[in-house]
Structure formats: C-alpha cells, structure tokens
Amino acid sequence: MTAQNLPTGEDINSLLEKSLLACGVDLDAVRGDYPTRSPLTGSPLLSVRSDDHSQIDAMISEAQQAFLTWRDVPAPARGALVKRWAELLTEHKADLANVITAQAGKITSEALGEVQEMIDICDLAVGQSRQLFGKTMPSERPGHRLMETWHPLGVVGVISAFNFPAAVWSWNTALALVCGNTVVWKPSENAQLTALAADALLARAVRDVGAPAGLHHVVCAERAGGEQLVDDERVALLSATGSVRMGKEVAPRVAGRFGRLLLELGGNNGAIVAPSADLDLTVRGVVFAAAGTAGQRCTSLRRLIVHESIADQLVDRIVAAYRTLSIGNPLDDGTLVGPLINQASFEGMQKALEQARADGGDVLVGGSRVLADAAEEAYYVEPAVVRMPAQTEVVRAETFAPILYVMTYSDFDEAIELHNGVPQGLSSAVFTNDQAEAERFLSSGGSDCGIANVNIGTSGAEIGGGFGGEKETGGGRESGSDSWRAYMRPATNTVNYSGELPLAQGVKFV
Ligand code: NAD
C-alpha cells in the first residue's frame, strides 16, 4: 500500500472557499461559531452558524406555508424546478465535488460520482413529475367510477449521514418536490458546508423558475436539531438516514405521533463467492466494494463468504490487490483510499480488529494507521482483510471502516444461512456462473436484503432501482422504482354518475 502526500490546511480552505462561492453560498450569511474540520488534515474549515429551536421552528413554518402554494402547482411545472436544479448541478459538478472531498474525504472520482447521482435523480424526478399515476378499478356498482388519486404530504424532514452528504438529500428532495412537498433538511454535523453548497444550487434554481422561496431549508445543528424534526407534528414524513442506533431512537417517536417514516439505516453487507465464479471479476468487485470510500458506505462489503475450495486462492489475490491500493490525499488522481471521517471512526476500527483477533481472526493485511506524521489529526488507515473462523458478534455488527471479514462454506445452503445471519439487511451479492445458484440467491429463500446482486459488488447502486434494506436497515425505499409513493398519500375516490344510489355489497337502506 502506498501513501500519498497531503495538502495543507490552507490549500483545502482556499479550494473550499472558491468552490462554495462558485455554488452560490453567501459566506457571510453562513459563517458562525460551530467548528468544522477537514478529515484530510484535521485542520479547521469555515465555522458555520448554529440554528436554535426558534429558528428551526420558523423554517418548518415557512416550509408549511410554501407547501400551501406548491401543492397546487401542476406536477410537470414542479418538474421544471428540478430540471433547472439538474442544469445547475451539472454546471457546478466539480465545485460541489470539491466541497464533498474537503469535508467528507471522498476521493475526487467518487465525489464527482455523488454529484452525478444527484443529477440522475433529478432526471428521474422530472420524468416522474408526469407519471404520478393512480389506478382506476372496476366498480361493482353500475354508473360508478372507482379510482385512486395521489396527493402531496406536506413538509418532508430529511436527516442525513456524513458519508453521502449531498446525494441522499437529493434523492429525497427531487422526488419530494415533484410530488408537491416542501423539505427541511438536517444534514450531518460533519457535513454542513456540503449541505449549504448543495442547497445554494437549489436556491438558485428556485429563483430562476420563480418557485416559492420557502420550499427548502437547511438546519445547521447537532442531534437536537434532528430531534426537533422528529417531534414536530407539521413534519408529515421524516426520512432519516444514519446508524441503526439513530433509527431506534427516531422510529418510536415518529410513530407515537402517527407521522410517516422512511428509514435508511446501517448495513452489514455480504457476498458469497461460489466455485464457478470468475475470479478476475470477483477480485475487482470485492476490492472496490470493501476498500472503496475507505469502507464508509452503507453498502460497503464487510463479509465475504467463500467456498472452501477457492478460499485460499481468492484471499491471496485480494490481499495482493490491497497491497497496491494508494492511500492518502483524496484530491490526487491516483489515490483510491481517502481518510476516515474522524478519530472515533479510527478507534472503532481498532477496537473491532482487536475483538476479531480475540475471536481467533487472522488479520492478513492492513489495519494500521498511515500518514500520522504528516497530519496528526487526520486518520488514514490501510484497509484490512481478516480471516475469521466463524461469524462472531464483531462480524455481525457494522463497523463503519474498511474491514473485510472472510469466512468459508462448503454448501450453498450454509452460505445463505451465514449470509442472512446478521441483524442488518441492506445490500448483498453472489459471484457465480452457476445459474441455479444465482437464481436461488435472488429467490425468496435466498438473500434477505433490499438489494441482491449477481456478479457485481454490494456498493454502487443505480438511481433507477429502489434503494433500501430490510431488518435493522429499516425497510425504507428511496430513489427509483415506485419510491415516489412514499412522498404522497393515496385517496380512493368513488364517483356516482348513475342518478341512482345503489349501496355497495347490495345493502338496502331507506
Ligand atoms: P449517525 O446515525 O451518527 O447520524 C446520522 C444523522 O442522524 C446525523 O445528521 C445526526 O445528527 C442525526 N441523529 C443522530 N441521532 C439522532 C436522534 N436521536 N434524533 C435525530 N437525529 C439524530 O450516522 P453517521 O455516522 O453520520 O453515518 C453513518 C451511518 O449511516 C452508518 O451506520 C451507515 O450505514 C448509515 N448510512 C445508511 C445509509 C442507507 O441508505 N441505508 C446511507 C448512508 C449512511
């Protein structure tokens, strides 16, 4: 593994400031006392404002007011706003990607990929704005029409995690807006500058098309700001992305006020590698999914379940590939692995590795900190591969860092059982050229996850399919397929044009 040179704090700040301005952020308006830092060096970035309870309350009120106008705008005209937003995202793709790299530490190609995903969801939402279909059902009564219509919900609260600091909000916002809702966003406290940059582009789109200004807001706050959205009855839908811990706190509170909830929580994603797998393709798929984004994707590959006949060979090849990964400055073209978000994340990784060793695991490669001399407060690590004798508790928990646990199986049923034997259910994969195995993995008795792939890693989903997971991952679906329905409420309508009043089920009354 090679380590690359780091930028200075000054370099990062100057790039950040230039990029924020290009996105249209008013630096004086967002400046405040809340410290932010770059994971690239640990150095301070622009400090941002902190919104208090009454300011957040005012944002929700404004969003509620704007909703009353926006819901009556025809959906295709709402789509025109999202179309303009996509144009601005395209124009400022590199600027927003720079902010993402400076604040979340993603390598440039992945940061650009995140903005591309925002453009893609806008495209999808613009098309969707002409397809908010309801069904017409045959009525049992003559001269009657029975149909379903879809209506916006109101204010959508979005709580997001640090690792997809802009895309997750855009998945929610592009669809929420075309469906006629307004949005109040509480981004991660580790990604507020990214949120302000992304939101500034939406603000420009709103101005350009003459949409109501109160449609969208960013709450700059710690957890308490998120809790305010959780508890406010005006927030009709709360879409929360983050850890299972957060979901367990949020879910009962929203349910207690009969609010709608969309949860996108932690994953612990596994891949089965069968004897017939194409190992060249498997190695590439595994290394990207496990070491990419420094293991900080909800869909990162964390568990590899390999047939015992090919395990040694595959593991040797993965370890060899890991040794070639370049770790360091995510702004450099050649870098593949950037920093962890912070010290807590590094400590969590070390603790998990210690536990894995205590459980009989063998750390085959990685796990050490690098570049500590160059930046004491930045946390760059070598992605680790650990051969485990069994799926112990540490393997069953999500550690949000680049650790790939490898286990072996002898028969496919056993592989599926191991695969499903964790509390989370986000993404999954099988590498095989045996069609029956592939089909079994995708069948009801196969993977129990929301995403199940064949001959592709667990990360890097496309916008067209619904995204989300089962079990402790929370059951929500975002982005494509028919996820738009989560942002609307259906009504069943019966229209009587018969001139008579026949009752359903043949009931007679007066
Ligand atoms: P986190 O749970 O610490 O924080 C996520 C967000 O929730 C932040 O904005 C935080 O302020 C807020 N929050 C935390 N507790 C809250 C509470 N009690 N009430 C209201 N808001 C609260 O997560 P993180 O460290 O930022 O991100 C990593 C986690 O997110 C991982 O578990 C990862 O798998 C998960 N994640 C899931 C998806 C998905 O789509 N399933 C996507 C990205 C990240």
Coordinates of C-alpha atoms and ligand atoms in Angstrom, one line a residue:
M1 CA 0.0 0.0 0.0
T2 CA 1.4 3.4 -0.9
A3 CA 0.7 6.6 0.9
Q4 CA 0.3 9.9 -1.0
N5 CA 1.2 13.5 0.1
L6 CA -1.4 15.5 1.9
P7 CA -2.5 19.1 1.1
T8 CA -2.0 21.8 3.7
G9 CA -4.9 23.2 5.7
E10 CA -4.5 26.4 3.7
D11 CA -4.8 24.6 0.3
I12 CA -8.0 22.9 1.5
N13 CA -9.5 26.2 2.8
S14 CA -8.8 28.1 -0.4
L15 CA -10.2 25.3 -2.6
L16 CA -13.3 25.1 -0.3
E17 CA -13.9 28.8 -0.3
K18 CA -13.6 29.1 -4.1
S19 CA -16.0 26.1 -4.5
L20 CA -18.6 27.4 -2.0
L21 CA -18.6 30.8 -3.7
A22 CA -19.0 29.1 -7.1
C23 CA -22.0 27.2 -5.8
G24 CA -23.5 30.5 -4.7
V25 CA -23.0 30.3 -1.0
D26 CA -23.1 33.6 0.8
L27 CA -20.1 33.1 3.1
D28 CA -21.0 35.9 5.5
A29 CA -24.5 34.6 5.9
V30 CA -23.5 31.1 6.8
R31 CA -20.5 31.9 9.0
G32 CA -20.9 31.3 12.7
D33 CA -19.3 29.7 15.7
Y34 CA -19.8 26.0 15.0
P35 CA -16.4 24.5 14.2
T36 CA -16.0 22.3 11.2
R37 CA -12.9 20.3 10.2
S38 CA -11.5 18.6 7.2
P39 CA -10.7 14.8 7.5
L40 CA -7.9 15.3 5.0
T41 CA -5.7 17.0 7.6
G42 CA -7.8 17.5 10.7
S43 CA -7.4 21.3 10.1
P44 CA -10.3 23.7 10.8
L45 CA -12.6 24.8 8.0
L46 CA -15.0 27.7 7.9
S47 CA -17.1 27.7 11.1
V48 CA -20.8 27.7 10.4
R49 CA -24.0 29.1 12.0
S50 CA -25.9 27.1 14.6
D51 CA -29.7 27.2 14.2
D52 CA -31.6 27.3 17.5
H53 CA -35.0 26.0 18.4
S54 CA -36.9 29.1 17.3
Q55 CA -35.0 29.4 14.0
I56 CA -35.8 25.7 13.2
D57 CA -39.4 26.3 14.2
A58 CA -39.6 29.3 11.8
M59 CA -38.1 27.1 9.0
I60 CA -40.8 24.5 9.5
S61 CA -43.5 27.2 9.4
E62 CA -42.1 28.7 6.2
A63 CA -42.0 25.3 4.6
Q64 CA -45.6 24.7 5.7
Q65 CA -46.7 28.0 4.2
A66 CA -44.8 27.3 1.0
F67 CA -46.5 23.9 0.8
L68 CA -49.9 25.5 0.6
T69 CA -48.9 27.2 -2.7
W70 CA -46.6 24.5 -4.1
R71 CA -49.2 21.6 -3.8
D72 CA -51.4 23.5 -6.3
V73 CA -48.7 23.9 -8.9
P74 CA -49.2 21.2 -11.6
A75 CA -46.7 18.4 -11.1
P76 CA -45.0 18.8 -14.6
A77 CA -44.4 22.5 -13.7
R78 CA -42.9 21.4 -10.4
G79 CA -40.7 19.2 -12.5
A80 CA -39.4 22.3 -14.3
L81 CA -37.8 23.4 -11.0
V82 CA -36.0 20.1 -10.7
K83 CA -34.9 20.3 -14.3
R84 CA -33.3 23.6 -13.7
W85 CA -31.6 22.3 -10.5
A86 CA -30.1 19.5 -12.5
E87 CA -28.7 22.0 -15.0
L88 CA -27.0 23.9 -12.1
L89 CA -25.7 20.7 -10.6
T90 CA -24.2 19.8 -14.0
E91 CA -22.6 23.2 -14.4
H92 CA -21.2 23.1 -10.8
K93 CA -20.4 19.4 -10.6
A94 CA -16.7 19.9 -9.9
D95 CA -17.3 22.7 -7.4
L96 CA -19.7 20.6 -5.3
A97 CA -17.5 17.6 -5.6
N98 CA -14.6 19.6 -4.2
V99 CA -16.7 20.6 -1.2
I100 CA -17.6 16.9 -0.6
T101 CA -14.0 15.9 -0.8
A102 CA -12.8 18.7 1.5
Q103 CA -15.5 17.9 4.1
A104 CA -16.2 14.1 3.8
G105 CA -12.9 13.0 2.5
K106 CA -14.1 11.2 -0.6
I107 CA -11.7 10.7 -3.5
T108 CA -12.4 13.1 -6.3
S109 CA -13.9 10.4 -8.7
E110 CA -16.3 9.3 -6.0
A111 CA -17.3 12.8 -5.1
L112 CA -18.0 13.5 -8.7
G113 CA -20.0 10.3 -8.8
E114 CA -22.0 11.5 -5.9
V115 CA -22.9 14.7 -7.7
Q116 CA -23.7 12.7 -10.9
E117 CA -26.1 10.6 -8.7
M118 CA -27.8 13.9 -7.8
I119 CA -28.2 14.8 -11.5
D120 CA -29.5 11.3 -12.2
I121 CA -32.2 11.5 -9.5
C122 CA -33.2 14.9 -10.9
D123 CA -33.6 13.4 -14.3
L124 CA -35.7 10.6 -12.8
A125 CA -37.8 13.0 -10.8
V126 CA -38.5 15.2 -13.8
G127 CA -39.9 12.2 -15.7
Q128 CA -41.8 11.1 -12.6
S129 CA -43.5 14.5 -12.5
R130 CA -45.5 13.4 -15.5
Q131 CA -46.2 9.9 -14.1
L132 CA -47.7 10.3 -10.6
F133 CA -50.2 7.6 -11.7
G134 CA -53.2 6.3 -9.8
K135 CA -55.2 3.3 -10.8
T136 CA -58.8 3.1 -11.9
M137 CA -60.6 0.0 -10.6
P138 CA -63.8 -1.5 -11.9
S139 CA -66.7 -0.6 -9.6
E140 CA -69.2 -3.2 -8.6
R141 CA -72.0 -0.6 -9.0
P142 CA -73.3 0.5 -12.4
G143 CA -72.7 4.1 -13.3
H144 CA -69.9 4.5 -10.8
R145 CA -66.2 5.1 -11.2
L146 CA -63.7 3.9 -8.6
M147 CA -60.2 5.3 -8.7
E148 CA -57.1 6.2 -6.7
T149 CA -55.5 9.7 -6.7
W150 CA -52.2 10.7 -5.1
H151 CA -51.6 13.8 -3.1
P152 CA -48.6 15.5 -1.5
L153 CA -48.0 15.1 2.2
G154 CA -46.7 18.5 3.3
V155 CA -43.3 19.2 4.9
V156 CA -40.8 16.4 4.5
G157 CA -38.0 16.3 7.1
V158 CA -34.7 14.9 5.9
I159 CA -32.0 13.8 8.3
S160 CA -28.8 12.6 6.6
A161 CA -25.5 11.0 7.4
F162 CA -22.0 12.3 6.8
N163 CA -20.9 9.7 4.2
F164 CA -23.4 10.7 1.4
P165 CA -23.5 14.3 2.4
A166 CA -25.5 15.6 -0.6
A167 CA -26.8 12.7 -2.7
V168 CA -29.2 11.2 0.0
W169 CA -30.8 14.6 0.5
S170 CA -31.2 15.0 -3.3
W171 CA -32.9 11.5 -3.6
N172 CA -35.4 12.7 -1.1
T173 CA -35.7 16.3 -2.3
A174 CA -36.0 15.8 -6.0
L175 CA -38.9 13.3 -5.6
A176 CA -40.5 15.2 -2.6
L177 CA -40.6 18.4 -4.7
V178 CA -42.1 17.0 -7.8
C179 CA -44.7 15.2 -5.6
G180 CA -45.7 18.7 -4.3
N181 CA -44.0 18.7 -0.9
T182 CA -41.5 21.1 0.8
V183 CA -38.3 20.0 2.5
V184 CA -36.5 20.8 5.7
W185 CA -33.0 19.2 5.9
K186 CA -30.9 18.4 8.9
P187 CA -27.5 17.3 7.5
S188 CA -24.8 15.5 9.5
E189 CA -22.9 17.8 11.8
N190 CA -19.8 16.6 9.9
A191 CA -21.1 17.8 6.5
Q192 CA -22.8 21.1 7.0
L193 CA -20.7 23.0 4.4
T194 CA -21.6 20.4 1.8
A195 CA -25.3 20.9 2.7
L196 CA -25.0 24.6 2.4
A197 CA -23.3 24.3 -1.0
A198 CA -25.9 21.8 -2.4
D199 CA -28.8 23.9 -1.0
A200 CA -27.4 27.1 -2.6
L201 CA -27.7 25.5 -6.0
L202 CA -31.3 24.5 -5.3
A203 CA -32.0 28.1 -4.1
R204 CA -30.7 29.4 -7.5
A205 CA -33.0 27.0 -9.3
V206 CA -35.9 28.2 -7.2
R207 CA -35.2 31.8 -8.1
D208 CA -34.6 31.0 -11.8
V209 CA -38.1 29.4 -12.2
G210 CA -39.9 31.7 -9.7
A211 CA -40.9 28.9 -7.3
P212 CA -41.8 29.9 -3.7
A213 CA -38.6 30.6 -1.6
G214 CA -39.8 28.7 1.5
L215 CA -39.7 25.3 -0.3
H216 CA -36.4 24.2 1.1
H217 CA -34.4 24.8 4.3
V218 CA -31.1 23.6 5.8
V219 CA -30.9 23.2 9.6
C220 CA -27.4 23.7 10.9
A221 CA -27.5 21.9 14.2
E222 CA -26.3 18.9 16.1
R223 CA -28.6 16.0 17.0
A224 CA -31.1 18.2 18.9
G225 CA -32.0 19.8 15.6
G226 CA -32.8 16.4 14.1
E227 CA -34.9 15.6 17.2
Q228 CA -36.9 18.8 16.6
L229 CA -37.9 17.5 13.2
V230 CA -38.7 14.1 14.7
D231 CA -41.1 15.5 17.2
D232 CA -42.8 18.3 15.1
E233 CA -46.3 17.3 14.0
R234 CA -46.0 19.6 11.0
V235 CA -43.3 17.3 9.6
A236 CA -45.6 14.9 7.7
L237 CA -42.8 12.5 6.6
L238 CA -39.5 12.0 8.3
S239 CA -36.8 10.5 6.1
A240 CA -33.8 9.5 8.3
T241 CA -30.5 8.1 7.1
G242 CA -27.9 7.0 9.5
S243 CA -27.0 4.4 12.1
V244 CA -29.3 1.7 13.4
R245 CA -28.9 3.4 16.8
M246 CA -30.3 6.7 15.4
G247 CA -33.2 4.8 13.8
K248 CA -34.1 3.1 17.0
E249 CA -34.3 6.4 18.7
V250 CA -36.3 8.1 16.0
A251 CA -38.8 5.4 14.9
P252 CA -40.9 5.2 18.1
R253 CA -41.1 9.0 18.4
V254 CA -42.4 9.5 14.9
A255 CA -44.7 6.5 15.2
G256 CA -46.0 7.9 18.5
R257 CA -47.3 11.0 16.7
F258 CA -48.6 8.9 13.7
G259 CA -46.0 10.6 11.4
R260 CA -44.8 8.8 8.3
L261 CA -41.3 7.4 8.4
L262 CA -38.7 6.4 5.8
L263 CA -35.6 4.8 7.4
E264 CA -32.3 4.1 5.6
L265 CA -30.1 2.7 8.3
G266 CA -26.8 0.7 8.7
G267 CA -25.9 -2.3 6.6
N268 CA -23.6 -5.2 7.1
N269 CA -23.3 -6.4 3.6
G270 CA -22.1 -9.8 2.5
A271 CA -21.1 -11.5 -0.7
I272 CA -21.0 -15.2 -1.5
V273 CA -18.3 -16.4 -3.8
A274 CA -19.1 -19.8 -5.4
P275 CA -16.5 -22.2 -7.0
S276 CA -17.7 -21.3 -10.5
A277 CA -17.1 -17.5 -10.0
D278 CA -14.9 -15.6 -12.5
L279 CA -12.2 -14.7 -10.0
D280 CA -10.8 -11.7 -12.0
L281 CA -14.2 -10.1 -11.9
T282 CA -14.7 -11.1 -8.3
V283 CA -11.4 -9.6 -7.1
R284 CA -12.2 -6.3 -8.7
G285 CA -15.8 -6.2 -7.4
V286 CA -14.7 -7.2 -3.9
V287 CA -11.9 -4.7 -3.6
F288 CA -14.0 -1.7 -4.8
A289 CA -16.9 -2.6 -2.6
A290 CA -14.8 -3.3 0.5
A291 CA -12.0 -0.7 0.3
G292 CA -13.7 2.0 -1.8
T293 CA -14.8 5.1 0.1
A294 CA -12.5 3.8 2.9
G295 CA -15.2 1.3 3.8
Q296 CA -17.6 4.2 4.7
R297 CA -20.6 3.4 2.5
C298 CA -23.7 1.9 4.0
T299 CA -23.4 -0.6 1.2
S300 CA -19.6 -1.3 1.7
L301 CA -18.8 -5.0 1.6
R302 CA -18.0 -6.3 5.1
R303 CA -18.4 -10.0 4.9
L304 CA -17.0 -12.4 2.2
I305 CA -18.4 -15.9 2.3
V306 CA -16.2 -18.1 0.1
H307 CA -16.4 -21.7 -1.0
E308 CA -13.7 -23.6 0.8
S309 CA -12.2 -24.9 -2.5
I310 CA -11.2 -21.5 -3.7
A311 CA -10.8 -19.6 -0.5
D312 CA -7.0 -19.6 -0.2
Q313 CA -6.6 -18.6 -3.9
L314 CA -9.2 -15.8 -3.7
V315 CA -7.9 -14.4 -0.4
D316 CA -4.3 -14.3 -1.7
R317 CA -5.4 -12.3 -4.8
I318 CA -7.5 -9.9 -2.7
V319 CA -4.6 -9.4 -0.3
A320 CA -2.2 -8.8 -3.2
A321 CA -4.7 -6.2 -4.6
Y322 CA -5.0 -4.5 -1.2
R323 CA -1.2 -4.1 -1.2
T324 CA -1.4 -2.0 -4.3
L325 CA -4.0 0.5 -3.0
S326 CA -2.8 4.0 -2.8
I327 CA -3.9 5.7 0.3
G328 CA -3.8 9.5 1.0
N329 CA -4.8 12.8 -0.5
P330 CA -8.3 12.2 -2.0
L331 CA -7.8 15.2 -4.3
D332 CA -4.9 13.4 -6.1
D333 CA -5.9 11.5 -9.2
G334 CA -4.0 8.3 -8.2
T335 CA -5.5 8.0 -4.8
L336 CA -8.0 5.2 -4.2
V337 CA -8.5 5.3 -0.4
G338 CA -9.0 8.6 1.4
P339 CA -9.3 9.3 5.2
L340 CA -11.7 8.1 7.8
I341 CA -14.1 10.8 8.9
N342 CA -12.6 11.2 12.4
Q343 CA -10.7 9.8 15.4
A344 CA -13.8 8.0 16.7
S345 CA -14.1 6.1 13.5
F346 CA -10.4 5.1 13.7
E347 CA -10.8 3.9 17.3
G348 CA -13.9 1.9 16.3
M349 CA -11.9 0.2 13.6
Q350 CA -9.1 -0.7 16.0
K351 CA -11.5 -2.0 18.6
A352 CA -13.2 -4.2 16.1
L353 CA -9.8 -5.6 14.9
E354 CA -8.8 -6.3 18.5
Q355 CA -12.0 -8.2 19.1
A356 CA -11.7 -10.1 15.8
R357 CA -8.2 -11.2 16.9
A358 CA -9.5 -12.3 20.3
D359 CA -12.2 -14.3 18.4
G360 CA -9.5 -16.2 16.5
G361 CA -9.4 -14.0 13.5
D362 CA -6.2 -13.6 11.4
V363 CA -5.5 -10.1 10.1
L364 CA -4.0 -10.9 6.7
V365 CA -3.3 -7.3 5.6
G366 CA -4.0 -3.7 6.7
G367 CA -5.4 -2.2 9.8
S368 CA -2.6 0.2 10.5
R369 CA -2.7 4.0 10.6
V370 CA -0.6 5.8 7.9
L371 CA 0.4 9.4 7.3
A372 CA 0.0 10.2 11.1
D373 CA 3.4 12.1 10.9
A374 CA 2.1 14.3 8.1
A375 CA -1.3 15.1 9.8
E376 CA -1.6 14.2 13.5
E377 CA -5.4 14.8 13.5
A378 CA -6.2 13.0 10.3
Y379 CA -7.0 9.3 10.2
Y380 CA -5.8 7.4 7.2
V381 CA -5.8 3.6 7.5
E382 CA -4.8 0.6 5.5
P383 CA -8.0 -1.3 4.6
A384 CA -7.9 -4.7 6.4
V385 CA -8.8 -8.2 5.4
V386 CA -9.4 -10.6 8.3
R387 CA -9.9 -14.4 8.0
M388 CA -12.4 -15.5 10.6
P389 CA -13.1 -19.0 11.9
A390 CA -16.8 -18.1 12.5
Q391 CA -19.4 -15.3 12.2
T392 CA -18.8 -13.9 15.7
E393 CA -20.6 -10.9 17.3
V394 CA -18.0 -8.4 15.9
V395 CA -18.7 -9.7 12.4
R396 CA -22.4 -9.4 12.9
A397 CA -22.1 -5.7 13.9
E398 CA -21.5 -2.8 11.4
T399 CA -18.1 -1.2 11.9
F400 CA -18.1 1.8 9.7
A401 CA -14.5 1.4 8.4
P402 CA -12.6 -0.7 5.9
I403 CA -12.6 -4.2 7.4
L404 CA -13.4 -7.2 5.3
Y405 CA -14.1 -10.4 7.2
V406 CA -13.6 -13.6 5.2
M407 CA -15.4 -16.9 6.1
T408 CA -15.7 -20.2 4.3
Y409 CA -18.6 -22.5 3.4
S410 CA -18.9 -26.0 2.0
D411 CA -22.5 -26.0 0.7
F412 CA -24.7 -23.3 -0.8
D413 CA -27.5 -23.5 1.9
E414 CA -24.9 -23.0 4.6
A415 CA -23.6 -19.9 2.7
I416 CA -27.1 -18.4 2.5
E417 CA -27.6 -19.1 6.2
L418 CA -24.3 -17.4 7.1
H419 CA -25.1 -14.5 4.8
N420 CA -28.5 -13.9 6.3
G421 CA -27.3 -14.4 9.9
V422 CA -26.9 -10.8 10.7
P423 CA -29.4 -8.2 12.0
Q424 CA -29.0 -5.8 9.1
G425 CA -30.4 -6.3 5.5
L426 CA -29.2 -3.7 3.1
S427 CA -27.1 -5.0 0.2
S428 CA -25.8 -8.4 -0.9
A429 CA -24.1 -10.2 -3.8
V430 CA -23.3 -13.6 -5.2
F431 CA -20.4 -14.2 -7.5
T432 CA -21.2 -17.3 -9.5
N433 CA -21.5 -18.7 -13.0
D434 CA -24.0 -21.3 -11.9
Q435 CA -27.4 -20.1 -13.0
A436 CA -29.3 -22.2 -10.4
E437 CA -27.2 -20.7 -7.6
A438 CA -27.7 -17.2 -8.9
E439 CA -31.5 -17.7 -9.1
R440 CA -31.6 -19.3 -5.6
F441 CA -29.8 -16.2 -4.2
L442 CA -32.4 -13.9 -5.7
S443 CA -35.4 -16.1 -4.7
S444 CA -37.5 -15.7 -1.6
G445 CA -35.4 -18.3 0.2
G446 CA -32.1 -16.5 -0.8
S447 CA -30.7 -13.2 0.2
D448 CA -33.0 -11.4 2.8
C449 CA -31.7 -7.9 1.8
G450 CA -33.3 -5.0 0.0
I451 CA -30.6 -5.2 -2.7
A452 CA -29.4 -8.5 -4.1
N453 CA -26.8 -8.6 -7.0
V454 CA -25.2 -11.2 -9.2
N455 CA -21.6 -10.8 -10.3
I456 CA -21.5 -7.2 -9.0
G457 CA -20.3 -6.0 -5.6
T458 CA -22.6 -4.7 -2.9
S459 CA -22.0 -1.0 -3.4
G460 CA -22.6 1.4 -6.3
A461 CA -26.4 1.2 -6.8
E462 CA -28.0 2.9 -9.8
I463 CA -30.7 5.5 -9.3
G464 CA -33.3 3.7 -11.3
G465 CA -33.9 0.9 -8.8
G466 CA -35.5 1.4 -5.3
F467 CA -32.7 1.7 -2.7
G468 CA -33.0 0.5 0.9
G469 CA -32.9 -2.5 3.1
E470 CA -34.7 -4.9 5.4
K471 CA -34.5 -5.8 9.1
E472 CA -32.5 -3.3 11.1
T473 CA -31.7 -1.3 8.0
G474 CA -35.3 0.0 8.4
G475 CA -37.4 -1.1 5.4
G476 CA -37.4 2.3 3.6
R477 CA -37.0 2.7 -0.2
E478 CA -35.6 5.7 -1.9
S479 CA -34.7 6.9 -5.4
G480 CA -36.2 4.9 -8.3
S481 CA -38.8 2.2 -8.9
D482 CA -42.0 3.4 -7.2
S483 CA -40.3 5.0 -4.2
W484 CA -42.1 8.3 -5.1
R485 CA -45.2 6.8 -3.4
A486 CA -43.5 7.3 0.0
Y487 CA -43.8 11.1 -0.6
M488 CA -47.5 11.1 -1.4
R489 CA -50.8 9.9 0.2
P490 CA -53.3 7.9 -1.8
A491 CA -57.0 8.7 -1.7
T492 CA -59.7 6.3 -3.0
N493 CA -62.4 8.2 -4.9
T494 CA -65.9 6.9 -5.9
V495 CA -67.8 8.9 -8.4
N496 CA -71.5 8.2 -9.0
Y497 CA -72.9 9.3 -12.4
S498 CA -75.8 6.8 -12.4
G499 CA -78.5 9.1 -11.0
E500 CA -79.4 6.3 -8.6
L501 CA -77.9 5.5 -5.2
P502 CA -77.0 1.8 -5.1
L503 CA -75.1 0.8 -2.0
A504 CA -72.0 -1.4 -2.0
Q505 CA -72.4 -5.1 -1.1
G506 CA -76.1 -4.9 -2.1
V507 CA -77.0 -3.2 1.2
K508 CA -80.6 -1.8 1.3
F509 CA -81.3 1.3 3.4
V510 CA -84.2 3.7 3.1
Ligands
NAD1 P1 -25.4 8.9 12.7 O1 -26.6 7.9 13.0 O2 -24.5 9.2 13.7 O3 -26.0 10.3 12.2 C1 -26.9 10.4 11.1 C2 -27.7 11.7 11.3 O4 -28.7 11.5 12.3 C3 -27.0 12.9 11.7 O5 -27.5 14.0 11.0 C4 -27.2 13.1 13.2 O6 -27.2 14.4 13.7 C5 -28.7 12.6 13.2 N1 -29.1 12.0 14.5 C6 -28.4 11.2 15.3 N2 -29.1 10.8 16.4 C7 -30.3 11.4 16.3 C8 -31.5 11.4 17.0 N3 -31.6 10.7 18.2 N4 -32.6 12.1 16.6 C9 -32.5 12.8 15.4 N5 -31.4 12.9 14.7 C10 -30.3 12.2 15.1 O7 -24.7 8.3 11.4 P2 -23.4 8.8 10.6 O8 -22.2 8.4 11.5 O9 -23.5 10.2 10.2 O10 -23.4 7.9 9.3 C11 -23.0 6.5 9.3 C12 -24.2 5.6 9.4 O11 -25.2 5.9 8.5 C13 -23.8 4.1 9.1 O12 -24.5 3.3 10.0 C14 -24.3 3.9 7.7 O13 -24.5 2.6 7.4 C15 -25.6 4.7 7.7 N6 -26.0 5.1 6.4 C16 -27.1 4.4 5.9 C17 -27.5 4.7 4.5 C18 -28.6 4.0 3.9 O14 -29.1 4.5 2.9 N7 -29.1 2.9 4.4 C19 -26.8 5.7 3.8 C20 -25.7 6.4 4.4 C21 -25.3 6.0 5.7

